[in-house]
Coordinates of C-alpha atoms in Angstrom, one line a residue:
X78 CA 34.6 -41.6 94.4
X79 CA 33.1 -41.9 98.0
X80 CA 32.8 -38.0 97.9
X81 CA 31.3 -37.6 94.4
X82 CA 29.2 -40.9 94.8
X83 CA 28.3 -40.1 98.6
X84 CA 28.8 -37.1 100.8
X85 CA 28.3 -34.4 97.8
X86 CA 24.5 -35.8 97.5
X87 CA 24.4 -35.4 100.9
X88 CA 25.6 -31.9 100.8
X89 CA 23.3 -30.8 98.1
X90 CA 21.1 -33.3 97.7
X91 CA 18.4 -31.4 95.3
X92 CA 21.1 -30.8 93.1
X93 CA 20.6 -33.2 90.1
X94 CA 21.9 -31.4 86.6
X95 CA 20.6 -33.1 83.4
X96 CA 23.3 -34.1 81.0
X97 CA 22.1 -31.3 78.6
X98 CA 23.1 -29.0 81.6
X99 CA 26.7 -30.7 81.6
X100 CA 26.1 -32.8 84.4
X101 CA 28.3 -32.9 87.7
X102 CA 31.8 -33.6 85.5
X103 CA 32.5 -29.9 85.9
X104 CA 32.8 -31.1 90.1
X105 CA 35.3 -34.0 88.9
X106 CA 37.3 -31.5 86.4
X107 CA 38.3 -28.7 89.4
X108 CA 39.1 -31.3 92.3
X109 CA 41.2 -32.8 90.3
X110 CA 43.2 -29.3 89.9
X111 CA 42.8 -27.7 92.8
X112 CA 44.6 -29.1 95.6
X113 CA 43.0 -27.2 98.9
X114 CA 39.4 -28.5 97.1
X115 CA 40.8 -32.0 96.6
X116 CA 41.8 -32.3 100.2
X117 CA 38.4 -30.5 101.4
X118 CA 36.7 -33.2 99.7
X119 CA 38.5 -36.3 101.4
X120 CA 38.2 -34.0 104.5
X121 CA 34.1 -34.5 104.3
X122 CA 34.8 -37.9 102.9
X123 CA 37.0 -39.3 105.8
X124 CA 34.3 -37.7 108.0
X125 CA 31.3 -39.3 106.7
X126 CA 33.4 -42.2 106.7
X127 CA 34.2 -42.1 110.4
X128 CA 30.4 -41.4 111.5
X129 CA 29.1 -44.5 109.6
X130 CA 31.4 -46.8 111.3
X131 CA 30.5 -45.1 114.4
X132 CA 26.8 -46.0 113.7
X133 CA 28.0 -49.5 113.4
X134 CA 30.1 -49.2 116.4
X135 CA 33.2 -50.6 114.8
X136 CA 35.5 -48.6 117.1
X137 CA 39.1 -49.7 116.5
X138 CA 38.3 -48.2 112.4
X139 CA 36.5 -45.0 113.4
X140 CA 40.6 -44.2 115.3
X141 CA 42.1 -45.2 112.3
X142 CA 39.7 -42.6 110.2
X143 CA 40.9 -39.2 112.5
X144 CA 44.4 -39.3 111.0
X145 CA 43.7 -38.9 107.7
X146 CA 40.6 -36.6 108.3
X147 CA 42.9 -34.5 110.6
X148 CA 45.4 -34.9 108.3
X149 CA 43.4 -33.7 104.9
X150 CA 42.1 -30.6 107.1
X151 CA 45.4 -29.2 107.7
X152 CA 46.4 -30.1 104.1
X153 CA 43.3 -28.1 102.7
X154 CA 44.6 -24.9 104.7
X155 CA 47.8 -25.2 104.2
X156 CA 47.2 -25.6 100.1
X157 CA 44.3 -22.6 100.8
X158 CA 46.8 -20.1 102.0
X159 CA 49.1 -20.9 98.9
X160 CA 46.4 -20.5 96.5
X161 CA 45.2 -17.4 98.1
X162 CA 48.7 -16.2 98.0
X163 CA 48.5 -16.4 94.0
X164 CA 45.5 -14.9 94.1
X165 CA 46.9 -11.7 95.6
X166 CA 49.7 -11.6 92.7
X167 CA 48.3 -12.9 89.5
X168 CA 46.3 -10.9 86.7
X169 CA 43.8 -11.2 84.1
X170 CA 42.1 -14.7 83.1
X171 CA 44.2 -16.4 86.2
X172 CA 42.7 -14.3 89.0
X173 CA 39.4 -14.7 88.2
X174 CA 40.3 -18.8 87.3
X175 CA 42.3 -18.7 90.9
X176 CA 38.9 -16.6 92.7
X177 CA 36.4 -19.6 91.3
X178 CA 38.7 -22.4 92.9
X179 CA 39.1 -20.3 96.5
X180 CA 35.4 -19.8 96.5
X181 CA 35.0 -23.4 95.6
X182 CA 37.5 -24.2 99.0
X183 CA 35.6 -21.9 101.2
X184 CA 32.4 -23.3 100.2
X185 CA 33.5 -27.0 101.2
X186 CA 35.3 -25.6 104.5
X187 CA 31.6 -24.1 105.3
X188 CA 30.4 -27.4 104.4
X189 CA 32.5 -29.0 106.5
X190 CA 31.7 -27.2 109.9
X191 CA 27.7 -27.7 109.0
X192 CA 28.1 -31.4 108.2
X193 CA 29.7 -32.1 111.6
X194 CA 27.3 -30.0 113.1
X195 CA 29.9 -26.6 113.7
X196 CA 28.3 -24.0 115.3
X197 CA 30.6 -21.0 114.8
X198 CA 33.5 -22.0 113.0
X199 CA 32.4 -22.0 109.8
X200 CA 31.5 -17.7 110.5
X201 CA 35.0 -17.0 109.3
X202 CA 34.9 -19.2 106.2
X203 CA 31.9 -17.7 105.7
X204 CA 33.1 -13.9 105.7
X205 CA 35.7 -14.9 103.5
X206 CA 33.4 -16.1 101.0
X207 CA 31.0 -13.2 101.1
X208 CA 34.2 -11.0 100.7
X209 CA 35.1 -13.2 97.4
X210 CA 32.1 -12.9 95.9
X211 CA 31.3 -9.9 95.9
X212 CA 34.5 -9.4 93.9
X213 CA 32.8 -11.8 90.8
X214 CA 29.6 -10.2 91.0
X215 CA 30.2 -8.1 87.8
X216 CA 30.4 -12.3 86.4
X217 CA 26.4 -12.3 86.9
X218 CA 25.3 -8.7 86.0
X219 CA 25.6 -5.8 84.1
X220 CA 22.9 -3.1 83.4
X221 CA 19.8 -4.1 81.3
X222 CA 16.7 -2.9 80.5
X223 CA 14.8 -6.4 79.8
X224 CA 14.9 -8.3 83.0
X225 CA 11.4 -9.8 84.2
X226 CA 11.0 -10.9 87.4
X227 CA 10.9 -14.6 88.4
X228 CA 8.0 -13.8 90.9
X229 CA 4.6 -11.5 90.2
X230 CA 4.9 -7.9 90.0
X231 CA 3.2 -7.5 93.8
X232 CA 5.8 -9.4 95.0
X233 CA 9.1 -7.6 93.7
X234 CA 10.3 -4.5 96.1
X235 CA 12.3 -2.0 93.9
X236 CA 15.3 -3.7 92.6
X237 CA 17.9 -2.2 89.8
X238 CA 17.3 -4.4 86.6
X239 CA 19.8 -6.9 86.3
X240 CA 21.0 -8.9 83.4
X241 CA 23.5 -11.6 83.4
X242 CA 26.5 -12.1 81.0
X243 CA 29.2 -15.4 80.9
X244 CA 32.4 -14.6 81.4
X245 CA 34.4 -14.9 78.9
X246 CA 37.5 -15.4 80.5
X247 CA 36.1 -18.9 82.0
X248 CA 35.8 -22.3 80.5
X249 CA 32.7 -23.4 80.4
X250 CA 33.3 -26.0 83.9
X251 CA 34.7 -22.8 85.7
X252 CA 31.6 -20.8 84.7
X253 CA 29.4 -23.9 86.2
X254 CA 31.5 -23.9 89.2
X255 CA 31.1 -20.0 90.1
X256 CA 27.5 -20.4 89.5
X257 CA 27.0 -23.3 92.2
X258 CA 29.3 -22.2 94.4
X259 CA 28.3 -18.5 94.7
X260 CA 24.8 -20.1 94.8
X261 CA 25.6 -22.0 97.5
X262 CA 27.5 -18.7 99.3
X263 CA 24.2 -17.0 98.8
X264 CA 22.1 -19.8 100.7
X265 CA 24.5 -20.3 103.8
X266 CA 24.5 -16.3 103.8
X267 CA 21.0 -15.5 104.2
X268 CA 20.1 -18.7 106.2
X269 CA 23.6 -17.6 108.3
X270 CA 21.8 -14.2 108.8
X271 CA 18.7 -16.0 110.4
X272 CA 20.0 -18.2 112.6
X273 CA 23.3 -16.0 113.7
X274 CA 20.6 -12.3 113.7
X275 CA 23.3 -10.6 111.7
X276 CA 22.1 -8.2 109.6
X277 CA 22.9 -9.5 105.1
X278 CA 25.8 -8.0 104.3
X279 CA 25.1 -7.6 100.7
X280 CA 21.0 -7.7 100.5
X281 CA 20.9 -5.1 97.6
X282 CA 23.3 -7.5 95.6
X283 CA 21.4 -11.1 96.8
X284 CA 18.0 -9.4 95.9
X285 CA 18.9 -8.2 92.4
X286 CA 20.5 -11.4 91.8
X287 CA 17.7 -13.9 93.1
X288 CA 15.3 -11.9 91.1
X289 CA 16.2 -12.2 87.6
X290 CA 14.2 -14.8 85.4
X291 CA 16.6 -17.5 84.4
X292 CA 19.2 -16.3 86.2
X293 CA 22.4 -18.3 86.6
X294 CA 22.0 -18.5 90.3
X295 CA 18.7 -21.2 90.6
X296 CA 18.5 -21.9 94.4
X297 CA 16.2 -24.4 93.7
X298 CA 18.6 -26.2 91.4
X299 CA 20.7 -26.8 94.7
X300 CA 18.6 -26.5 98.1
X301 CA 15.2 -26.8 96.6
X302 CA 13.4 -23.3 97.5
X303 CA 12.7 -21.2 95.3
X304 CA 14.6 -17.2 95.1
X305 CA 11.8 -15.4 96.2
X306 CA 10.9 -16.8 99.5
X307 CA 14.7 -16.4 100.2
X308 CA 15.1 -13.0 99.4
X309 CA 11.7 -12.4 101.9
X310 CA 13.7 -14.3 104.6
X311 CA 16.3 -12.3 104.0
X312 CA 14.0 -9.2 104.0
X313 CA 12.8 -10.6 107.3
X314 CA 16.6 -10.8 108.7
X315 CA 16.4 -7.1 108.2
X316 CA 13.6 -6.1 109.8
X317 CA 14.9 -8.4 113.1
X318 CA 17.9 -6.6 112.6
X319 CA 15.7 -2.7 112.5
X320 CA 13.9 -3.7 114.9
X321 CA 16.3 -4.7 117.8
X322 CA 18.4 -2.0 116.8
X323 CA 15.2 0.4 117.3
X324 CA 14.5 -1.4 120.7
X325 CA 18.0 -0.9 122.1
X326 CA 18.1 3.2 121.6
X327 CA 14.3 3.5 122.6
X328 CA 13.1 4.9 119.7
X329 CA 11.0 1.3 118.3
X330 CA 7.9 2.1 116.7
X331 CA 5.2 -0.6 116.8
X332 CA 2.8 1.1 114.1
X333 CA 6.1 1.4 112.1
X334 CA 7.2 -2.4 112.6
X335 CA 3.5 -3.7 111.6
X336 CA 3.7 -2.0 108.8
X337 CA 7.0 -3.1 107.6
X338 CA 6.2 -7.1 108.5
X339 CA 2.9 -6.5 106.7
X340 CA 4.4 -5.9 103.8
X341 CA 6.3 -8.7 104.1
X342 CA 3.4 -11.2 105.2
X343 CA 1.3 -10.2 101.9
X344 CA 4.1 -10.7 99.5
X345 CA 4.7 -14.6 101.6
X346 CA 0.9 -14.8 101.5
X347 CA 0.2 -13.5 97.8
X348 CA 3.5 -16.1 96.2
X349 CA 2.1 -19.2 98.2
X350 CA -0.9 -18.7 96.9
X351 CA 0.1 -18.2 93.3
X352 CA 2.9 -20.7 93.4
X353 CA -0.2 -23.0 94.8
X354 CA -2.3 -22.0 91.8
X355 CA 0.0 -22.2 88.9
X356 CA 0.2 -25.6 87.0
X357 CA 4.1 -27.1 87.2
X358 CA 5.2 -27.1 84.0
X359 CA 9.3 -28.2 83.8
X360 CA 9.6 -26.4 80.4
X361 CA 8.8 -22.7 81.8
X362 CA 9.9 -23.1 85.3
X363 CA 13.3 -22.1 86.4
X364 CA 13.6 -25.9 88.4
X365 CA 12.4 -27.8 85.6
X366 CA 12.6 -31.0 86.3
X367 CA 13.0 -30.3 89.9
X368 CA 9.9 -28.0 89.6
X369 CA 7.8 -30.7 91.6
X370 CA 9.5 -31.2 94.3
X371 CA 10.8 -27.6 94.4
X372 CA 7.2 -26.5 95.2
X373 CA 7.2 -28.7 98.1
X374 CA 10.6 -27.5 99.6
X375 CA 9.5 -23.7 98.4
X376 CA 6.1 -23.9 100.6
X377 CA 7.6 -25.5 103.1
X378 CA 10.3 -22.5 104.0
X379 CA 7.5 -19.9 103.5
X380 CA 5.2 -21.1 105.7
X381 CA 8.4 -21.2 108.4
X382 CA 9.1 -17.5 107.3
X383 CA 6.1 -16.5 107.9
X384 CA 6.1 -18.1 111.6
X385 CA 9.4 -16.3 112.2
X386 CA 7.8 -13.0 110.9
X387 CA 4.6 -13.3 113.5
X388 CA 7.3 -14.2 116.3
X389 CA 9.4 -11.1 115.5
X390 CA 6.4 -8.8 116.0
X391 CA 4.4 -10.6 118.4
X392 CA 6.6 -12.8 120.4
X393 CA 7.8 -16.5 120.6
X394 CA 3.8 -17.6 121.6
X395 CA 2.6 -20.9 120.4
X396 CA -0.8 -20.3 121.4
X397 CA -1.6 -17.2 118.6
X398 CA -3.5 -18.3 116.0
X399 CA -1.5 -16.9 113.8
X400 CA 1.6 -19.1 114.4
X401 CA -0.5 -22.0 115.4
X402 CA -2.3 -21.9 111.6
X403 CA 1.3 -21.7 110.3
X404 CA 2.9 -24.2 112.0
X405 CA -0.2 -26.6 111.7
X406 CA 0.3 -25.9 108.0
X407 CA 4.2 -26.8 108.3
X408 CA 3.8 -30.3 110.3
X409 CA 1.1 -30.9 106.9
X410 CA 3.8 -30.0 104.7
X411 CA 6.6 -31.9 106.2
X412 CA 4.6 -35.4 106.6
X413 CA 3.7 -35.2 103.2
X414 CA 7.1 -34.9 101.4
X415 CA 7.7 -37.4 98.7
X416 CA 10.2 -38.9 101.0
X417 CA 10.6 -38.3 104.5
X418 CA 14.7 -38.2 104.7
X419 CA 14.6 -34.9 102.4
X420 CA 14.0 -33.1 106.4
X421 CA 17.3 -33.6 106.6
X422 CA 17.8 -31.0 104.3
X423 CA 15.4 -28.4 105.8
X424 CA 16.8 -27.7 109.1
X425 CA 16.3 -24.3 109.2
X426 CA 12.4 -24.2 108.6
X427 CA 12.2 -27.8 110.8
X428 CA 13.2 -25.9 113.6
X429 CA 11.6 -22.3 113.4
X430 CA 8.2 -24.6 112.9
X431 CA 9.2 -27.0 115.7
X432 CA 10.4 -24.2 118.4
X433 CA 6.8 -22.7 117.9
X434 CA 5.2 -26.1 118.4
X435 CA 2.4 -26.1 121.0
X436 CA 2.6 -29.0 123.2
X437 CA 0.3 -31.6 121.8
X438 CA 2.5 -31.1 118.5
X439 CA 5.4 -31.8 120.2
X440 CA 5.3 -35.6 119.3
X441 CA 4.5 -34.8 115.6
X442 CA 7.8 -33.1 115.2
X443 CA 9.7 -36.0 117.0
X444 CA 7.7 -38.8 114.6
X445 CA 8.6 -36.6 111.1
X446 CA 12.7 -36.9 112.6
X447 CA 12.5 -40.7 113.5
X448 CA 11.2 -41.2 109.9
X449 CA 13.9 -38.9 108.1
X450 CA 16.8 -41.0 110.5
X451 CA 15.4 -44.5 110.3
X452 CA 18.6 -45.5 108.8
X453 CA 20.7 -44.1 112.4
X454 CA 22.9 -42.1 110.1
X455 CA 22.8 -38.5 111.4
X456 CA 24.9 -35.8 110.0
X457 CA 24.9 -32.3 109.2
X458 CA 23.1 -29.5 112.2
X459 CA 19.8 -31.7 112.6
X460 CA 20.8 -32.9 115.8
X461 CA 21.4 -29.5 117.0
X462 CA 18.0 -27.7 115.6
X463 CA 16.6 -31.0 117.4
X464 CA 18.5 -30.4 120.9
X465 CA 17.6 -26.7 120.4
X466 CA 13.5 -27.6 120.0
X467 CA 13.5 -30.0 123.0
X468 CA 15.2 -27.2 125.0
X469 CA 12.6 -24.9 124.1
X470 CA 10.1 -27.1 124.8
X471 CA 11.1 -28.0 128.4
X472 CA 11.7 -24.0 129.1
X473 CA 8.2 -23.3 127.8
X474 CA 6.6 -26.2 130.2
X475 CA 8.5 -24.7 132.8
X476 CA 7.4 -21.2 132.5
X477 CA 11.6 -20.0 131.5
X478 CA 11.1 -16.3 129.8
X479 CA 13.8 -17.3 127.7
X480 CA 11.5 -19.3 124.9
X481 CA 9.4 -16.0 125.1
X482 CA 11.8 -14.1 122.4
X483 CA 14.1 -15.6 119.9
X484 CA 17.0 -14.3 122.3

């Protein structure tokens, strides 16, 4: 129960389904079948376990805590291998039962490397995923003619329409269980491609998916944001991606890469504003309940995108206005969250904002992390987004070239 009660709020701590949406018993229901997801989760449990009486420096029980963490790990890879081994021979209802439950292990392994704060392991877990996915995909779309967009016309990019169908050959708990965990594949994929400058493996696929209204993949329903500022960071992955690529052979157009990050920038521009402007209403809103705080998580990440789109075509410089108003706008944003330990959760725009901080915001940054940790428990990557923004901050005061690029 430590898992369920505990560490999974931790792990997805916007994810809150109402009891007309089945609740979380569909979680319960497939770790109590699946033996590599069982031992993943007392894995993270023995974990979380081990850092909290580290915090209360009870030494001789944090030892006695590594066996059985160790001990689960291998367990959850050993069990993995055996169910992917089923995977590769069984038919019909079974593989796509058996495909669900491997997604749902890869998904905690992933988990696993980002709560101890992992820096490349979890890459492998992650391809493997990706890989998996894309082999259910046909579970969240066929061809339709009826699809409207989640976000205003001026903000869709051409994108098949996309409809989405149950499938049949799932219970209803397995059908739950693709739909969170393939959401969550999709966030750690694009965020993955931001942090990592890989270039999405499957944008096409991501965009039509985060785009259709109602859609069974809500990433506000687990990280807070909202699709359409992810698919833009995404889109902004790309253009890294193009433009780099264009650098290296000597062929990079600047009028051309303006452009392109324009388009971009009035599409960030033009859904912060109408998100801004549009009353929250949980009955018409893909969130619903969540709908309130997902416009706070939602504005928060786009007004990071949009300070890691100026940096891509200007440069890592604090001192443009450009990056200064959005930044500015970020630290606004982040000290007025309902409650302060949500930062936790928003590494990735914490420290795009932070690296661009200017010096007399430096502090501000540091103050909005004390409040989120006032309890000393520190888990997940925030400790390394934090180690990475001090870094920057001493190279900048020091005139290093290196905090003049992303690179």
């Amino acid at each position: 129960m430590h898992y369920l009660d505990i560490v999974f709020p931790l792990l997805f701590r916007f994810y809150n389904p109402l009891v007309s949406e089945g609740g979380r018993g569909w979680l319960l229901t497939i770790l109590l079948r699946t033996k590599p997801l069982f031992h993943a989760a007392l894995s993270l449990s023995a974990y979380h376990q081990k850092k909290l009486l580290a915090v209360d420096n009870s030494n001789e029980n944090v030892s006695d805590t590594l066996p059985d963490l160790e001990g689960h790990h291998i367990l959850t890879l050993v069990e993995l291998r055996r169910h992917i081994d089923s995977l590769k021979i069984s038919r019909g209802t079974m593989t796509r039962k058996t495909q669900v439950e491997v997604l749902a292990c890869m998904i905690h392994l992933i988990s696993f490397e980002v709560f101890r704060g992992g820096n490349d392991e979890w890459q492998t877990h992650l391809h493997a995923a990706r890989v998996l996915f894309y082999d259910t995909r046909d579970s969240f779309i066929i061809e339709s003619s009826s699809v409207k967009a989640s976000v205003p016309p001026t903000l869709v990019a051409s994108h098949s329409e996309l409809d989405t169908t149950v499938s049949t050959c799932l219970s209803s708990h397995e059908t739950k269980a693709l739909d969170f965990f393939s959401s969550a594949l999709v966030w750690f994929d694009i965020l993955s491609c931001v942090t990592t400058r890989v270039r999405p493996t499957y944008p096409e696929v991501f965009s039509s998916l985060l785009y259709i209204e109602d859609g069974r993949i809500q990433l506000c329903k687990l990280m807070g944001c909202k699709n359409w500022v992810m698919v833009l960071i995404m889109e902004i992955a790309i253009l890294d991606d193009w433009r780099r690529a264009s650098d290296d052979s000597g062929k990079l157009s600047l009028r051309e890469l303006v452009r392109r990050a324009a388009c971009i920038e009035e599409r960030l521009t033009m859904g912060i504003k109408t998100m801004l402007e549009k009353p929250i209403s949980i009955h018409r809103d893909p969130c619903g309940i969540r709908s309130s705080e997902s416009r706070s998580v939602t504005y928060i990440f786009a007004c990071s995108a949009l300070t890691y789109l100026h940096v891509i075509v200007s440069g890592a410089r604090p001192d443009l206005p450009e990056i200064r108003e959005c930044v500015s706008k970020s630290i606004k944003a982040f000290q007025s969250l309902p409650d302060p330990t949500w930062v936790r959760h928003l590494v990735w725009p914490f420290c795009i904002a932070g690296c661009m901080a200017a010096t007399d915001e430096e502090d501000a940054f540091r103050d909005i992390a004390s409040a989120a940790f006032l309890d000393g428990q520190i888990f997940g990557n925030f400790e390394t987004a934090l180690e990475i923004m001090e870094q920057c901050w001493r190279g900048r005061r020091s005139q290093q070239q290196g905090c003049n690029t992303w690179d």
